[in-house]
CSV table of C-alpha atoms in Angstrom, one decimal:
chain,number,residue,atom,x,y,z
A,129,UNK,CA,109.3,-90.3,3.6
A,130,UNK,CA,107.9,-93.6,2.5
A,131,UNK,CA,105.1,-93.5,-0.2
A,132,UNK,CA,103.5,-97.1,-0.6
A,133,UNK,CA,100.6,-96.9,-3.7
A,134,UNK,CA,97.4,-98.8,-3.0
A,135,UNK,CA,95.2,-101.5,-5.4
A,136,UNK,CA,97.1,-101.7,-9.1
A,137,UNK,CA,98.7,-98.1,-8.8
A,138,UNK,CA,102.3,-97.8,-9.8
A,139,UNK,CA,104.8,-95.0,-9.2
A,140,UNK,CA,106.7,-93.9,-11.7
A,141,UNK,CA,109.8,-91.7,-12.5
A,142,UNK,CA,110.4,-90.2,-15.8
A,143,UNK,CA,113.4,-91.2,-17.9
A,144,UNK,CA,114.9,-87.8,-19.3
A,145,UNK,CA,115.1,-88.1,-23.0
A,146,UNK,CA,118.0,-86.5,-25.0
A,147,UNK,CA,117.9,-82.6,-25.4
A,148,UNK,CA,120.7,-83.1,-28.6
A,149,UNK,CA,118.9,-84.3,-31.6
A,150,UNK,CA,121.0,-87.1,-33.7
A,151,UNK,CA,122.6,-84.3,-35.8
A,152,UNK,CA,124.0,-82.7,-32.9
A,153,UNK,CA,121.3,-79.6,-32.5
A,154,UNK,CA,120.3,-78.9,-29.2
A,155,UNK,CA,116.8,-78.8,-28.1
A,156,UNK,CA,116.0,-75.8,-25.7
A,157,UNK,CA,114.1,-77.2,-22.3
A,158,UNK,CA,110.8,-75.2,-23.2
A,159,UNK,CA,110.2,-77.3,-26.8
A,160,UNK,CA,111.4,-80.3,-25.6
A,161,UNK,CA,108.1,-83.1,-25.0
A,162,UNK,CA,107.9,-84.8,-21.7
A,163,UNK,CA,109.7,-88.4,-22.1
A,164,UNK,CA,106.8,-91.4,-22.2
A,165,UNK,CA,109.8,-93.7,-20.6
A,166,UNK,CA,110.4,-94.0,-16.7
A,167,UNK,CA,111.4,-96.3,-14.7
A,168,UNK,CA,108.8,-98.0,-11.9
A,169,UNK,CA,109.7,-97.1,-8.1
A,170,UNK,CA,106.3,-98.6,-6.4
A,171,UNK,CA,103.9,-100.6,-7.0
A,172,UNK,CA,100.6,-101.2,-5.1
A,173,UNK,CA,99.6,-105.1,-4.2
A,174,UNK,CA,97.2,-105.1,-7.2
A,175,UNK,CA,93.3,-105.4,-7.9
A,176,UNK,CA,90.9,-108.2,-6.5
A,177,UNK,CA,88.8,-109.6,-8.6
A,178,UNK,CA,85.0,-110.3,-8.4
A,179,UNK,CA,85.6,-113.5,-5.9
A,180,UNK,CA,87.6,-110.7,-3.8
A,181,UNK,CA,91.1,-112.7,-5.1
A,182,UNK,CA,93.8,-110.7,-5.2
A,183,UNK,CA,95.5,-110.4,-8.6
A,184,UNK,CA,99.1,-109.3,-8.5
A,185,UNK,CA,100.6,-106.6,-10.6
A,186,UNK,CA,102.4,-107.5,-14.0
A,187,UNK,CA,105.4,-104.6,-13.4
A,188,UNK,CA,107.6,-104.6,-10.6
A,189,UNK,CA,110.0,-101.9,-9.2
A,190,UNK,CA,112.6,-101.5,-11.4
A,191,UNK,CA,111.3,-101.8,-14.8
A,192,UNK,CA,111.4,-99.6,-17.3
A,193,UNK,CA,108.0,-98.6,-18.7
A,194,UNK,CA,106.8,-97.0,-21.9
A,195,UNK,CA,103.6,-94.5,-21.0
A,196,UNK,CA,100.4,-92.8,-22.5
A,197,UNK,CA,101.4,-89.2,-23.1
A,198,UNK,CA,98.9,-88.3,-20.9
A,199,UNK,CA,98.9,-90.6,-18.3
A,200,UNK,CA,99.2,-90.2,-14.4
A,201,UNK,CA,98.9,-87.9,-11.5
A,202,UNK,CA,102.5,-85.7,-11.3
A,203,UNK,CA,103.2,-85.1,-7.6
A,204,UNK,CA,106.3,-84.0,-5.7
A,205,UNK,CA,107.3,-86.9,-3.0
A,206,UNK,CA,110.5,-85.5,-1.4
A,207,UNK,CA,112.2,-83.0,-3.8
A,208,UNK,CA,111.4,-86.1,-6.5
A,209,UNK,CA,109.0,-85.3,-9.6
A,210,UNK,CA,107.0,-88.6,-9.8
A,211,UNK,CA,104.1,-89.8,-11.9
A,212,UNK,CA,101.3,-92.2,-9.9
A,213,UNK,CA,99.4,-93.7,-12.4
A,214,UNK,CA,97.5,-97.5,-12.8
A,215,UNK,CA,98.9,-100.3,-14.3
A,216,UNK,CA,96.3,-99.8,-17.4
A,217,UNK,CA,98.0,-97.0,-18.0
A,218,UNK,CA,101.6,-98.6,-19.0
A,219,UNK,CA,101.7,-99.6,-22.6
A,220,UNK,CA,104.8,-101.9,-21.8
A,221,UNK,CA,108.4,-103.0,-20.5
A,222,UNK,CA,111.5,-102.1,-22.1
A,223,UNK,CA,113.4,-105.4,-21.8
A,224,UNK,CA,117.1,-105.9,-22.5
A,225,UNK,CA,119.7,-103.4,-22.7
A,226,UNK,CA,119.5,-99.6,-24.4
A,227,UNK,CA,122.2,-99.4,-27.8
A,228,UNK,CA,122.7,-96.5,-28.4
């Protein structure tokens, strides 16, 4: 199945965060937060404005994304978990590479 979001919607997938902390203790599943990082699958075509212009989206499939805690619809879209949430909603991109 093919999901396509409409106006300035954006799918997302969460990024699963560590479950070790940095001094090697492992964090069980059931206190470990939901990661605020994901990674964009779909966007919509974007907003129009008042003259009925369309504005195009800022993120684009691919990105990675930093997210409001509490931000987005979770649904199930093939076996995936998913987040579909508006572009408002993403704080910002994660550019360049991840040092760890």
């Amino acid at each position: 199945m093919k999901f396509r979001p409409l106006h300035d919607r954006v799918v997302v997938r969460r990024v699963e965060s560590e479950s070790k902390t940095a001094g090697g203790i492992i964090i069980p599943d059931t206190a470990q937060e939901k990661p605020m990082e994901g990674q964009v699958v779909a966007v919509g075509p974007g907003q129009r404005d008042e003259h009925g212009k369309l504005v195009a989206l800022d993120v684009k499939a691919g990105d990675r994304v930093l997210f409001g805690k509490w931000s987005g619809t979770e649904v199930k879209i093939d076996g995936k978990e998913l987040l579909i949430m508006k572009e408002s909603d993403i704080l910002g991109v994660i550019e360049g590479s991840r040092k760890g």
